[in-house]
Short mmCIF file of N, CA and C in Angstrom, two decimals:
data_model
loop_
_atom_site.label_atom_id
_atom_site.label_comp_id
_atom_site.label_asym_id
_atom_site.label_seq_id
_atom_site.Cartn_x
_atom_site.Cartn_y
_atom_site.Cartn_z
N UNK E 130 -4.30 16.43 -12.25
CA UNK E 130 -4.87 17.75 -12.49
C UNK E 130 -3.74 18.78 -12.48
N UNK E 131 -3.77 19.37 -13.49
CA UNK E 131 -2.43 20.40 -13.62
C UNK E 131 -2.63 21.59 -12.29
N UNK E 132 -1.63 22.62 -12.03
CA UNK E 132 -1.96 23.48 -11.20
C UNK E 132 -2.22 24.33 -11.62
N UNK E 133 -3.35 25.18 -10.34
CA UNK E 133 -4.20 26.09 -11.05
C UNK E 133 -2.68 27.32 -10.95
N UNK E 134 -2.30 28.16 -11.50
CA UNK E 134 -1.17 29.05 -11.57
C UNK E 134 -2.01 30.98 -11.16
N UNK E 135 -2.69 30.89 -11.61
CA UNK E 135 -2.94 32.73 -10.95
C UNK E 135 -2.92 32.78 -9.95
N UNK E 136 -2.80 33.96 -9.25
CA UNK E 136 -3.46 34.25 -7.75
C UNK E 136 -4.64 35.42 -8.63
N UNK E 137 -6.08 34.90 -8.12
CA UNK E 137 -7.23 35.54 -8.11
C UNK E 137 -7.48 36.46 -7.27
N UNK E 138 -7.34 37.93 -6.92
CA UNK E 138 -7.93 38.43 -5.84
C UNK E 138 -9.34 39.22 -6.56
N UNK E 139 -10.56 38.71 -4.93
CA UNK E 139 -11.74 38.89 -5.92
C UNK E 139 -12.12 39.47 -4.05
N UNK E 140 -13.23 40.60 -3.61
CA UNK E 140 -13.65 40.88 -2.48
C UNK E 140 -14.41 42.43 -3.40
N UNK E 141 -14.67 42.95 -2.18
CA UNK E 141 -15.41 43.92 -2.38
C UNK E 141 -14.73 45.01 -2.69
N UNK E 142 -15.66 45.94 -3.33
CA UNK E 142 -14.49 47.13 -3.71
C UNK E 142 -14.27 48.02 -2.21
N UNK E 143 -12.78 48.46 -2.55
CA UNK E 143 -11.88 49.18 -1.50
C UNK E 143 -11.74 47.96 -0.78
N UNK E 144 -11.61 47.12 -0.68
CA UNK E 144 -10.68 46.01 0.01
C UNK E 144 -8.88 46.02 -0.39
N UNK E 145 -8.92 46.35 -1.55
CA UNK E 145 -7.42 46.66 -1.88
C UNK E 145 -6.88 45.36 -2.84
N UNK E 146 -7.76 45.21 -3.57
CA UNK E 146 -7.50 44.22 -4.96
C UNK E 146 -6.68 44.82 -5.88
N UNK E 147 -6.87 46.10 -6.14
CA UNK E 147 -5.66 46.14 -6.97
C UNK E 147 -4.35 46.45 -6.60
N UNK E 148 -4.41 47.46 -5.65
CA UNK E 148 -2.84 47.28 -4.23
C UNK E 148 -2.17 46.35 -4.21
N UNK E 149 -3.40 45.83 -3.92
CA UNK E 149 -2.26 44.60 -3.52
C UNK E 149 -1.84 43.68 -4.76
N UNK E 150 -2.79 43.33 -5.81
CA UNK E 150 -2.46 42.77 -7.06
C UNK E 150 -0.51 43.72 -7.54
N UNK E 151 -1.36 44.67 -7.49
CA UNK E 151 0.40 45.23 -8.35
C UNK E 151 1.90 45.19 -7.34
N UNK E 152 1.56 45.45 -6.00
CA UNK E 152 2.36 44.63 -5.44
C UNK E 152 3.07 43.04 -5.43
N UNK E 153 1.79 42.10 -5.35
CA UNK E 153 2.14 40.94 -5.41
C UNK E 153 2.34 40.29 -6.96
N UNK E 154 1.97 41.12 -8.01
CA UNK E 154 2.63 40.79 -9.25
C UNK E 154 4.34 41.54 -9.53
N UNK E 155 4.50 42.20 -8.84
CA UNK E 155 5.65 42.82 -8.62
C UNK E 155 6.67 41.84 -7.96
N UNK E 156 6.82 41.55 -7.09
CA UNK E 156 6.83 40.85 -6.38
C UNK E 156 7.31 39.57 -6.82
N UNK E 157 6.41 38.59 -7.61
CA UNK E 157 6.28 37.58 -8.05
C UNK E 157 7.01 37.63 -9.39
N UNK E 158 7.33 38.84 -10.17
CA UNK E 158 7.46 39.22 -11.44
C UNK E 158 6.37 38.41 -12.71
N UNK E 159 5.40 38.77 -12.25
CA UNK E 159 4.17 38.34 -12.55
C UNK E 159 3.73 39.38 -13.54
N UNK E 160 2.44 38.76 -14.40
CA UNK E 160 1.78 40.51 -15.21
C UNK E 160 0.67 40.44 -14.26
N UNK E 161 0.26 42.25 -14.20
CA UNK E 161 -0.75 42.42 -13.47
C UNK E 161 -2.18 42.32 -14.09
N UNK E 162 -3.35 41.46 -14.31
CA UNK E 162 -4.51 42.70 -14.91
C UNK E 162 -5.56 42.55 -14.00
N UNK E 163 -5.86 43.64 -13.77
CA UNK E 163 -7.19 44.35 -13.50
C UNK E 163 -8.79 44.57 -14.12
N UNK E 164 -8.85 43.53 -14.29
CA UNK E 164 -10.34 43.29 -15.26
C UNK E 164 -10.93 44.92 -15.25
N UNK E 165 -11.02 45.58 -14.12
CA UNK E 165 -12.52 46.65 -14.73
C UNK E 165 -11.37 47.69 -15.32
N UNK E 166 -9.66 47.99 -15.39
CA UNK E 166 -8.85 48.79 -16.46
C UNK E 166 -9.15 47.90 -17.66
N UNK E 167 -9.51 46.65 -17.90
CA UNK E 167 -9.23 46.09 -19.18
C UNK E 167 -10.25 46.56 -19.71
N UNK E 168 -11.87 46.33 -19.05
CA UNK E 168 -12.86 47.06 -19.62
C UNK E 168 -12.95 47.78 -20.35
N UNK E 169 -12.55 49.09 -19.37
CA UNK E 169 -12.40 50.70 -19.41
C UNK E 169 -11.68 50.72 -20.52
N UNK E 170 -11.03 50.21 -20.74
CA UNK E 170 -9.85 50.50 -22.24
C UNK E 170 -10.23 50.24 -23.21
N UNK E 171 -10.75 48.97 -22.80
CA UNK E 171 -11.22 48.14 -24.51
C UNK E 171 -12.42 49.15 -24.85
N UNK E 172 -13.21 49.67 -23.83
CA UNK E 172 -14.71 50.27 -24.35
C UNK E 172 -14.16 51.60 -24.31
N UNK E 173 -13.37 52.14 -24.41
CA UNK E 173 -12.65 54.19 -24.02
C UNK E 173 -13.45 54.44 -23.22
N UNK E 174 -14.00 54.22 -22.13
CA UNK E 174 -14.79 54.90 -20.72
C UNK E 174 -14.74 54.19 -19.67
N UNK E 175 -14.87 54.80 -18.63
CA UNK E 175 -14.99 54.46 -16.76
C UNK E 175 -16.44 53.97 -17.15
N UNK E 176 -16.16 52.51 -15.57
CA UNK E 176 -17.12 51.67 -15.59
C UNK E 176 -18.26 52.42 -14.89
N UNK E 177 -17.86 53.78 -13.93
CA UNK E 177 -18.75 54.35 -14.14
C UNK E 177 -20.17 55.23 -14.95
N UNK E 178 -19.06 55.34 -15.83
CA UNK E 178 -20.13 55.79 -17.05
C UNK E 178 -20.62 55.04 -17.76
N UNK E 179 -20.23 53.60 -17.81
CA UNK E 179 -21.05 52.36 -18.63
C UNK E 179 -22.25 52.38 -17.48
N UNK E 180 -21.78 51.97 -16.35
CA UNK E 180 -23.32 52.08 -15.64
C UNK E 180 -24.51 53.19 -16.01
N UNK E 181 -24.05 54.19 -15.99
CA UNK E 181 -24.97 55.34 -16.16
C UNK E 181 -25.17 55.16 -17.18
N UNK E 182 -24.70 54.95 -18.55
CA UNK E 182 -25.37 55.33 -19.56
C UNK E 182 -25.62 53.65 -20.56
N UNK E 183 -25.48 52.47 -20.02
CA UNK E 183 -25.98 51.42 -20.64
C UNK E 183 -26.00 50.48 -20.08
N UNK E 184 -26.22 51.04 -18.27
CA UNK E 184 -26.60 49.47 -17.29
C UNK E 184 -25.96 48.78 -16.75
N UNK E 185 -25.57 48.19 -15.50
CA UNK E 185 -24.93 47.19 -15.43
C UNK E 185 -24.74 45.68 -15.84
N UNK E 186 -26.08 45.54 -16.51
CA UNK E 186 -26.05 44.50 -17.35
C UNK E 186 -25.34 44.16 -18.36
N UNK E 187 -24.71 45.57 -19.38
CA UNK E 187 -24.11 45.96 -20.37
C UNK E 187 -22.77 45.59 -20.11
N UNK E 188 -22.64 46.61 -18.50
CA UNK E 188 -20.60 46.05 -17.85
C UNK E 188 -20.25 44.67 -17.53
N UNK E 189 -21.63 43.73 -17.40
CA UNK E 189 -21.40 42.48 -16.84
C UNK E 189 -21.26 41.68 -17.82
N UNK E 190 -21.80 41.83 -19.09
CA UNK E 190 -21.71 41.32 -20.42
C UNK E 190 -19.99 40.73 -20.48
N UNK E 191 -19.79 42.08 -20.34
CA UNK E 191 -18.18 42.53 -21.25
C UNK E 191 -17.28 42.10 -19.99
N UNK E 192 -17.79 41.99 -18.82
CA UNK E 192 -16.86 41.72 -17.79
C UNK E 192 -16.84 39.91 -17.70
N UNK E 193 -17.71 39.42 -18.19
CA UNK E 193 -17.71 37.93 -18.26
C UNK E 193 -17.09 37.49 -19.60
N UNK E 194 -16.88 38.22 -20.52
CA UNK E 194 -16.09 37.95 -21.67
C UNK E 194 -14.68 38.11 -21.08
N UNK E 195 -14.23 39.70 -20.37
CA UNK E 195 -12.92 39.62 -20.37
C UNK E 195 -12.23 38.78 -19.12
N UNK E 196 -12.98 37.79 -18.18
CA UNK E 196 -12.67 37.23 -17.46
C UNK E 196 -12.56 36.06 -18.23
N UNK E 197 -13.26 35.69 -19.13
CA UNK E 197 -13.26 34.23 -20.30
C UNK E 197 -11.63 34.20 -20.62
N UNK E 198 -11.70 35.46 -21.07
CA UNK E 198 -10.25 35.97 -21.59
C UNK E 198 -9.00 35.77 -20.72
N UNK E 199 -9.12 36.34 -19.30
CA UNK E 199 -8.26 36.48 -18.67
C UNK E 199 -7.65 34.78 -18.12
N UNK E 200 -8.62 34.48 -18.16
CA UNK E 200 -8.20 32.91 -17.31
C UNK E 200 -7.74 32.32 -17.91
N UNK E 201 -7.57 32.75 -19.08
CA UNK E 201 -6.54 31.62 -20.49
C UNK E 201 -4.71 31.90 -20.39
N UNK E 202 -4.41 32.69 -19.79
CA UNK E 202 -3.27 33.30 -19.28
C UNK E 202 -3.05 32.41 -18.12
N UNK E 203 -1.78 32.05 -17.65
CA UNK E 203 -0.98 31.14 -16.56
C UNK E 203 -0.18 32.80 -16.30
N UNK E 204 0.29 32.37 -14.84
CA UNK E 204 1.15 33.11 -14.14
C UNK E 204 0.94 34.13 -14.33
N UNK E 205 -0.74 34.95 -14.09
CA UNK E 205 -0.57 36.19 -13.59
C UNK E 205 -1.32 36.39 -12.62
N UNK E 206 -1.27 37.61 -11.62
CA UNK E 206 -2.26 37.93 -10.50
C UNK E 206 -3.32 38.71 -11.08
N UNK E 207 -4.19 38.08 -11.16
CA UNK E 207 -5.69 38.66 -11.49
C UNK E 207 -6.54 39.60 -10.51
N UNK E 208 -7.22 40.53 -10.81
CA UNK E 208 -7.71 41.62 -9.79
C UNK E 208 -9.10 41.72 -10.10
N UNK E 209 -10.12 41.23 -9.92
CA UNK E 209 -11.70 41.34 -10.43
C UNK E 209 -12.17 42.62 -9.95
N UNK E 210 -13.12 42.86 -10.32
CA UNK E 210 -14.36 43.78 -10.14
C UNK E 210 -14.83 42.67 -8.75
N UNK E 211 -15.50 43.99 -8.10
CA UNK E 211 -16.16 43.86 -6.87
C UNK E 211 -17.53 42.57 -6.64
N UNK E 212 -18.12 42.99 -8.05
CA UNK E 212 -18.86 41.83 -8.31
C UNK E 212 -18.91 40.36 -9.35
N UNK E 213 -17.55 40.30 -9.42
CA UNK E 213 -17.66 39.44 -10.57
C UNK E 213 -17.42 38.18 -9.75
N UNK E 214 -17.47 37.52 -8.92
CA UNK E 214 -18.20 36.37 -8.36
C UNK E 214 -19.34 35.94 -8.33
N UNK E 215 -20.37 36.88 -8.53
CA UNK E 215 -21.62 36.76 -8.23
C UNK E 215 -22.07 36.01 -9.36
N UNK E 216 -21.43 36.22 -10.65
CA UNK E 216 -21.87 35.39 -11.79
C UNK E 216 -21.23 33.68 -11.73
N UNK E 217 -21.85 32.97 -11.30
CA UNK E 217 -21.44 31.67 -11.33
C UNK E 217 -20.77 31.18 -12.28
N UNK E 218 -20.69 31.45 -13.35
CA UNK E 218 -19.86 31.23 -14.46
C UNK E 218 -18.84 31.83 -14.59
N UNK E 219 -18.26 33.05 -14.18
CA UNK E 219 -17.27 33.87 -13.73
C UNK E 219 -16.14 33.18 -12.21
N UNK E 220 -17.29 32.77 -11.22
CA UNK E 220 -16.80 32.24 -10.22
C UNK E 220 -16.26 30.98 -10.88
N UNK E 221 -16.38 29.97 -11.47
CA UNK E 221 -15.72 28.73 -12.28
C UNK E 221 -14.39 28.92 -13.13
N UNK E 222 -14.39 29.66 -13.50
CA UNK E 222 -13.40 30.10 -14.80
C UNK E 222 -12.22 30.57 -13.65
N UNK E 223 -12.78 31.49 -12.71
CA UNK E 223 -11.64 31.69 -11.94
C UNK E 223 -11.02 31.09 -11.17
N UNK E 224 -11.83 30.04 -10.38
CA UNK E 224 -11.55 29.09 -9.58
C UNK E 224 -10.75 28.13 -10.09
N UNK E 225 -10.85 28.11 -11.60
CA UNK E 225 -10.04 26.53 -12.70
C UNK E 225 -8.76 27.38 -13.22
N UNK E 226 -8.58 28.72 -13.00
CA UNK E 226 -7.19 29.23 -13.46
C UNK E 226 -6.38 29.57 -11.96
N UNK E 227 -6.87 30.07 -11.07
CA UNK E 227 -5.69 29.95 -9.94
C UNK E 227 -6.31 29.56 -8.63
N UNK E 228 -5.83 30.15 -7.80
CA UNK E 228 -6.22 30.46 -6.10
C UNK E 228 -6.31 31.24 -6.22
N UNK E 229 -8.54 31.56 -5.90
CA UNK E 229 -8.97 32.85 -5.74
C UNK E 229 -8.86 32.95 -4.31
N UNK E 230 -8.28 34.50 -4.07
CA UNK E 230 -8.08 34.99 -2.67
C UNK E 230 -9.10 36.26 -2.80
N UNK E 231 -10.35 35.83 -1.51
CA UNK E 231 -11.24 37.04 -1.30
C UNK E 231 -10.81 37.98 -0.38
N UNK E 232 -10.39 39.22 -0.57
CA UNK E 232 -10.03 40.22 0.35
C UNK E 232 -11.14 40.84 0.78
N UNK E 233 -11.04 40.99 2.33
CA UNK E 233 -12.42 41.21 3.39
C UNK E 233 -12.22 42.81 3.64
N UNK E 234 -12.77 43.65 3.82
CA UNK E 234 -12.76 44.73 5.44
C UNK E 234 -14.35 45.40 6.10
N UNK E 235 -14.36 45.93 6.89
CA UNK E 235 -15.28 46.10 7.73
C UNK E 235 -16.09 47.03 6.37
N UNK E 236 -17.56 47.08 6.60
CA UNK E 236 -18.28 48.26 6.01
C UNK E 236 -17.88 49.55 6.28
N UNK E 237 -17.20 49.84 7.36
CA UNK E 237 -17.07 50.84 7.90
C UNK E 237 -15.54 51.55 7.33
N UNK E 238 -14.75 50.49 7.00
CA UNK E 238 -13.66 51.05 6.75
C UNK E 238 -13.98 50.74 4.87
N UNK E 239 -14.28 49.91 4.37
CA UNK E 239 -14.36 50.50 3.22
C UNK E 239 -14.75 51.74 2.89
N UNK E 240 -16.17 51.89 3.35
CA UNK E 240 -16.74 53.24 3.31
C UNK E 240 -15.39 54.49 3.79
N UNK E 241 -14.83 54.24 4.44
CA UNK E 241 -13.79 55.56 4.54
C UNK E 241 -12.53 55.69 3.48
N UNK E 242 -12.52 54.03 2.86
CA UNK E 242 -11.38 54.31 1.32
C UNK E 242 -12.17 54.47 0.48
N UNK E 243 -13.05 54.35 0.23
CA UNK E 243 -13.85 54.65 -1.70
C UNK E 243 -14.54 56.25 -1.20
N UNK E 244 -15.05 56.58 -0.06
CA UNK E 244 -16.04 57.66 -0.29
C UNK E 244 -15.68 58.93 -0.76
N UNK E 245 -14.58 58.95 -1.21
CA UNK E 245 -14.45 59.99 -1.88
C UNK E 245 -13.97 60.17 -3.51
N UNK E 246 -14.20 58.83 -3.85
CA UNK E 246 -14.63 58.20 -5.34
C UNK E 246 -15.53 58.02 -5.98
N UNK E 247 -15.51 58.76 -6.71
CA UNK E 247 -16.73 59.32 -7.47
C UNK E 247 -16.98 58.23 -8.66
N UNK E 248 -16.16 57.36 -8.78
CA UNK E 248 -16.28 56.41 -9.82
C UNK E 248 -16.68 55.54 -9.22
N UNK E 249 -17.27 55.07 -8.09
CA UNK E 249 -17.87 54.15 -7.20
C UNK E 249 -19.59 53.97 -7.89
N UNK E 250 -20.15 53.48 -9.21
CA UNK E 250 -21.63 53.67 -9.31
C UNK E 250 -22.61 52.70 -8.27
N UNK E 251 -21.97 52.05 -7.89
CA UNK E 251 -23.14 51.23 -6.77
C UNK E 251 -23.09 52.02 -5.16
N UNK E 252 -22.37 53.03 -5.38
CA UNK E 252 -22.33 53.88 -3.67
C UNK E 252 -23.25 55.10 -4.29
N UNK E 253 -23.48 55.34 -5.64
CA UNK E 253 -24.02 56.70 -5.79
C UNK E 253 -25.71 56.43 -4.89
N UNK E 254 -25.45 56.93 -3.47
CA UNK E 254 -27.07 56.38 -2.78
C UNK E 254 -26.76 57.35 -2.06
N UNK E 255 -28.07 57.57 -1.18
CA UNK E 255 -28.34 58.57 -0.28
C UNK E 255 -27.73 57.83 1.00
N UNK E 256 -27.39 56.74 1.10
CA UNK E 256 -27.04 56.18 2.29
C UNK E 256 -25.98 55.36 1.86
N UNK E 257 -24.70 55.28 1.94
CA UNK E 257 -23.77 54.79 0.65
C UNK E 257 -23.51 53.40 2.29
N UNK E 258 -23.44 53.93 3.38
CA UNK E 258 -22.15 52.88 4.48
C UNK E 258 -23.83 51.75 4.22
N UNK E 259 -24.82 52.39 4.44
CA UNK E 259 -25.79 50.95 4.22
C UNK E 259 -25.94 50.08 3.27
N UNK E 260 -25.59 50.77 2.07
CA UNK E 260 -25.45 50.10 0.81
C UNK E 260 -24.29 49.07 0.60
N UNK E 261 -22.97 49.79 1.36
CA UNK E 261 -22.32 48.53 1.24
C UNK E 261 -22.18 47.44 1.83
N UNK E 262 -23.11 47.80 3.43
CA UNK E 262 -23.93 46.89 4.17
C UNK E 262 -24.61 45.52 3.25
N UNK E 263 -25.59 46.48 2.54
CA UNK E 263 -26.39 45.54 1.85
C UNK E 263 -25.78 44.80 1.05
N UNK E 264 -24.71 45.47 -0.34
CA UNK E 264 -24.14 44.81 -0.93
C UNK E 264 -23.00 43.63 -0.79
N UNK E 265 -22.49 43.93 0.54
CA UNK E 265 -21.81 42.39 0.88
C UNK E 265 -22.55 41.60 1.53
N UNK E 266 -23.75 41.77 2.09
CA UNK E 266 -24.56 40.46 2.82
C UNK E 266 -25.16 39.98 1.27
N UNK E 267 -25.51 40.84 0.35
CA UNK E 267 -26.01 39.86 -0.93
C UNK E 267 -25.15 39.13 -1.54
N UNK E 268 -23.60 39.84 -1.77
CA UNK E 268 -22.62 38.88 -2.06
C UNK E 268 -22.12 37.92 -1.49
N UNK E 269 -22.03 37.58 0.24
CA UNK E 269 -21.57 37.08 0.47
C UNK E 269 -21.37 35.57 0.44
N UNK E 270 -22.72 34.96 -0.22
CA UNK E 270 -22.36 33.42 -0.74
C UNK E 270 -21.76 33.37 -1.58
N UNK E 271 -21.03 34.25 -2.85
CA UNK E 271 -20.74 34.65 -4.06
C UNK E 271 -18.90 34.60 -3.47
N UNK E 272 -18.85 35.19 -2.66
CA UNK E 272 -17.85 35.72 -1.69
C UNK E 272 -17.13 34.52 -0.94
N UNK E 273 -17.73 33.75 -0.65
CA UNK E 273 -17.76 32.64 0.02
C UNK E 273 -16.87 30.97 -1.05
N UNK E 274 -17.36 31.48 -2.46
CA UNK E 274 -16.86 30.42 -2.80
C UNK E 274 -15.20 30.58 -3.12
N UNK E 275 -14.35 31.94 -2.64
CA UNK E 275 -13.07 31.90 -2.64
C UNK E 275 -12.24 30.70 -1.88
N UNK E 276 -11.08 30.43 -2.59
CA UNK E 276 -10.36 29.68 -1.62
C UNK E 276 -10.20 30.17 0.09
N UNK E 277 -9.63 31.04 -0.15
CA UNK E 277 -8.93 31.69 0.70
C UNK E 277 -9.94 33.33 0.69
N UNK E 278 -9.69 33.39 2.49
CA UNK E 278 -10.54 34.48 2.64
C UNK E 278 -9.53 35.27 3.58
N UNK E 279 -8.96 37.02 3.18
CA UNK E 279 -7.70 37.79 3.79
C UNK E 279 -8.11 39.29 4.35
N UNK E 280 -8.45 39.25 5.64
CA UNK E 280 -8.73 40.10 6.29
C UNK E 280 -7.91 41.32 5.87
N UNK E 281 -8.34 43.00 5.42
CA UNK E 281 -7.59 43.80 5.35
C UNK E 281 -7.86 44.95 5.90
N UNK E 282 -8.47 44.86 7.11
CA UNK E 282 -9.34 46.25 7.48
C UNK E 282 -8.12 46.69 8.27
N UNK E 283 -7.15 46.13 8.99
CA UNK E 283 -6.46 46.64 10.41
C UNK E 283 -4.83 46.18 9.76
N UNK E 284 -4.77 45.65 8.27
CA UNK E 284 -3.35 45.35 7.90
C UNK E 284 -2.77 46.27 7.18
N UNK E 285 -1.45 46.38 6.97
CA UNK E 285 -0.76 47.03 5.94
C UNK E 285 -0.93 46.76 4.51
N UNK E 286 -0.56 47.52 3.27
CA UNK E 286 -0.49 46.46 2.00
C UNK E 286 0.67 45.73 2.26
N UNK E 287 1.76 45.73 2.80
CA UNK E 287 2.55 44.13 3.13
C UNK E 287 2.00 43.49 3.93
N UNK E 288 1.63 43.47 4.60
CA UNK E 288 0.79 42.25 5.60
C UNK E 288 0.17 41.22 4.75
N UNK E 289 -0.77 42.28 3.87
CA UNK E 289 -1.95 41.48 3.36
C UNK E 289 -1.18 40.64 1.81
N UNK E 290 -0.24 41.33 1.37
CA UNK E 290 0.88 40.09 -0.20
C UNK E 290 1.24 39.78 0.93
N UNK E 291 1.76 39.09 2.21
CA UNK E 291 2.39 38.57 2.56
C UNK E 291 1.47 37.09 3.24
N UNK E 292 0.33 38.15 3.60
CA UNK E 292 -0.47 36.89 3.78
C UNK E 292 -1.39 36.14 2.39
N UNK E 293 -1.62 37.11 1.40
CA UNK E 293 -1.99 36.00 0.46
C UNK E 293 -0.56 35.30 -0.14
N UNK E 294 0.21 35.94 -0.05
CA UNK E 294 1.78 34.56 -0.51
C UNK E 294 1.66 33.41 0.14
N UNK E 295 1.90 33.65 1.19
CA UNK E 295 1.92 32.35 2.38
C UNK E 295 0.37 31.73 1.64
N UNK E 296 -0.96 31.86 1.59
CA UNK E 296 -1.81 31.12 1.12
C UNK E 296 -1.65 30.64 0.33
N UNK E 297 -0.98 31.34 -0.95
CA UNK E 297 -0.80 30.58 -2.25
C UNK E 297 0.50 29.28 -2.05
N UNK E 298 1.38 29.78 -1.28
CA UNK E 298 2.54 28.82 -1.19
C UNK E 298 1.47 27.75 -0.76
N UNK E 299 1.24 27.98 0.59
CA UNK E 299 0.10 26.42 0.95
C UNK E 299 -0.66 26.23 0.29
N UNK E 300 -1.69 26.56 -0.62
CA UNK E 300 -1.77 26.22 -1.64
C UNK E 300 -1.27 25.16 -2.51
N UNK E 301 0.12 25.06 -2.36
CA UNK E 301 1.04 24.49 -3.76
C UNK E 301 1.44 24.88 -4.68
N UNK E 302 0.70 26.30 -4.84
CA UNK E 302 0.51 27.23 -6.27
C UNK E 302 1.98 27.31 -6.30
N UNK E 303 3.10 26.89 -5.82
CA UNK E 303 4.12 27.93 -5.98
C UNK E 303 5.51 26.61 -6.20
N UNK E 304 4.85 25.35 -6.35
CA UNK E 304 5.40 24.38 -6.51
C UNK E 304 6.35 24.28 -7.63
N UNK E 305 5.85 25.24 -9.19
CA UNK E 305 6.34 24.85 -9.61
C UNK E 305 7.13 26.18 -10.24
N UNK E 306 7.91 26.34 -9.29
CA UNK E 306 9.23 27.71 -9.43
C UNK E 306 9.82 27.53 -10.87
N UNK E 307 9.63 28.81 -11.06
CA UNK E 307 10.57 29.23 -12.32
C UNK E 307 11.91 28.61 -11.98
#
């Protein structure tokens, strides 16, 4: 079985998937992408405004195409959307191109990095810290099928590339050096 070559980081939003992605593609001298910028580009609008004005069904469409897309690429650090595990067919594709690493943090501290992001459409609620309550206990079997799971509520962004490196090295992912 060949090796899987990306590092996947896939967790909830404000966990620090893309931080840390452009770090650890830096790093690695890796390319970075960010599935919900690839979106946003390919369609000229924030995934916020696809929600509002044609559903999340519409962003999940296009977000399971450009993950089709993305996993055909070797040697880059991949950065998902918050929910793109949840689609089982999304979770496969990623799992067969690298080591997905799920980045964790408390409800409490996410809620203090996104809440003042207005491009957040699943926090637009009258009760946003319960919502993201809710939304990681629904994800969390979705969440669950990562390799590797990287605590980031109480770390630095070096802590946390340093601890998904060390995963990917054990891994093997890193066996086969340029």
């Amino acid at each position: 079985m060949p090796l899987r070559q990306n590092i996947v980081l896939t967790g909830f939003m404000g966990t620090g998937k893309s931080e840390v992605g452009k770090r650890l593609a830096a790093r690695l001298e890796r390319t970075f992408i960010d599935t919900d910028i690839v979106i946003e580009r390919e369609l000229g609008t924030s995934i916020a405004q696809l929600f509002v004005e044609k559903g999340e069904a519409y962003f999940r469409a296009h977000e399971r195409r450009i993950i089709a897309q993305t996993c055909q690429q070797q040697d880059c650090v991949i950065a998902t959307g918050g929910g793109a595990m949840v689609d089982p067919a999304n979770a496969e594709l990623l799992k067969k191109s690298g080591l997905v690493v799920c980045l964790t943090a408390t409800p409490e501290v996410i809620y203090n990095r996104v809440k003042r992001n207005a491009n957040r459409p699943l926090l637009q609620a009258d009760e946003p810290l319960t919502k993201i309550r809710t939304l990681i206990a629904d994800r969390a079997q979705a969440y669950a099928r990562a390799d590797v799971m990287v605590e980031t509520s109480q770390r630095s962004l070096d802590d946390v590339v340093h601890a998904v490196l060390a995963a990917y090295k054990k891994s093997d992912g890193d066996s086969s050096s340029e």
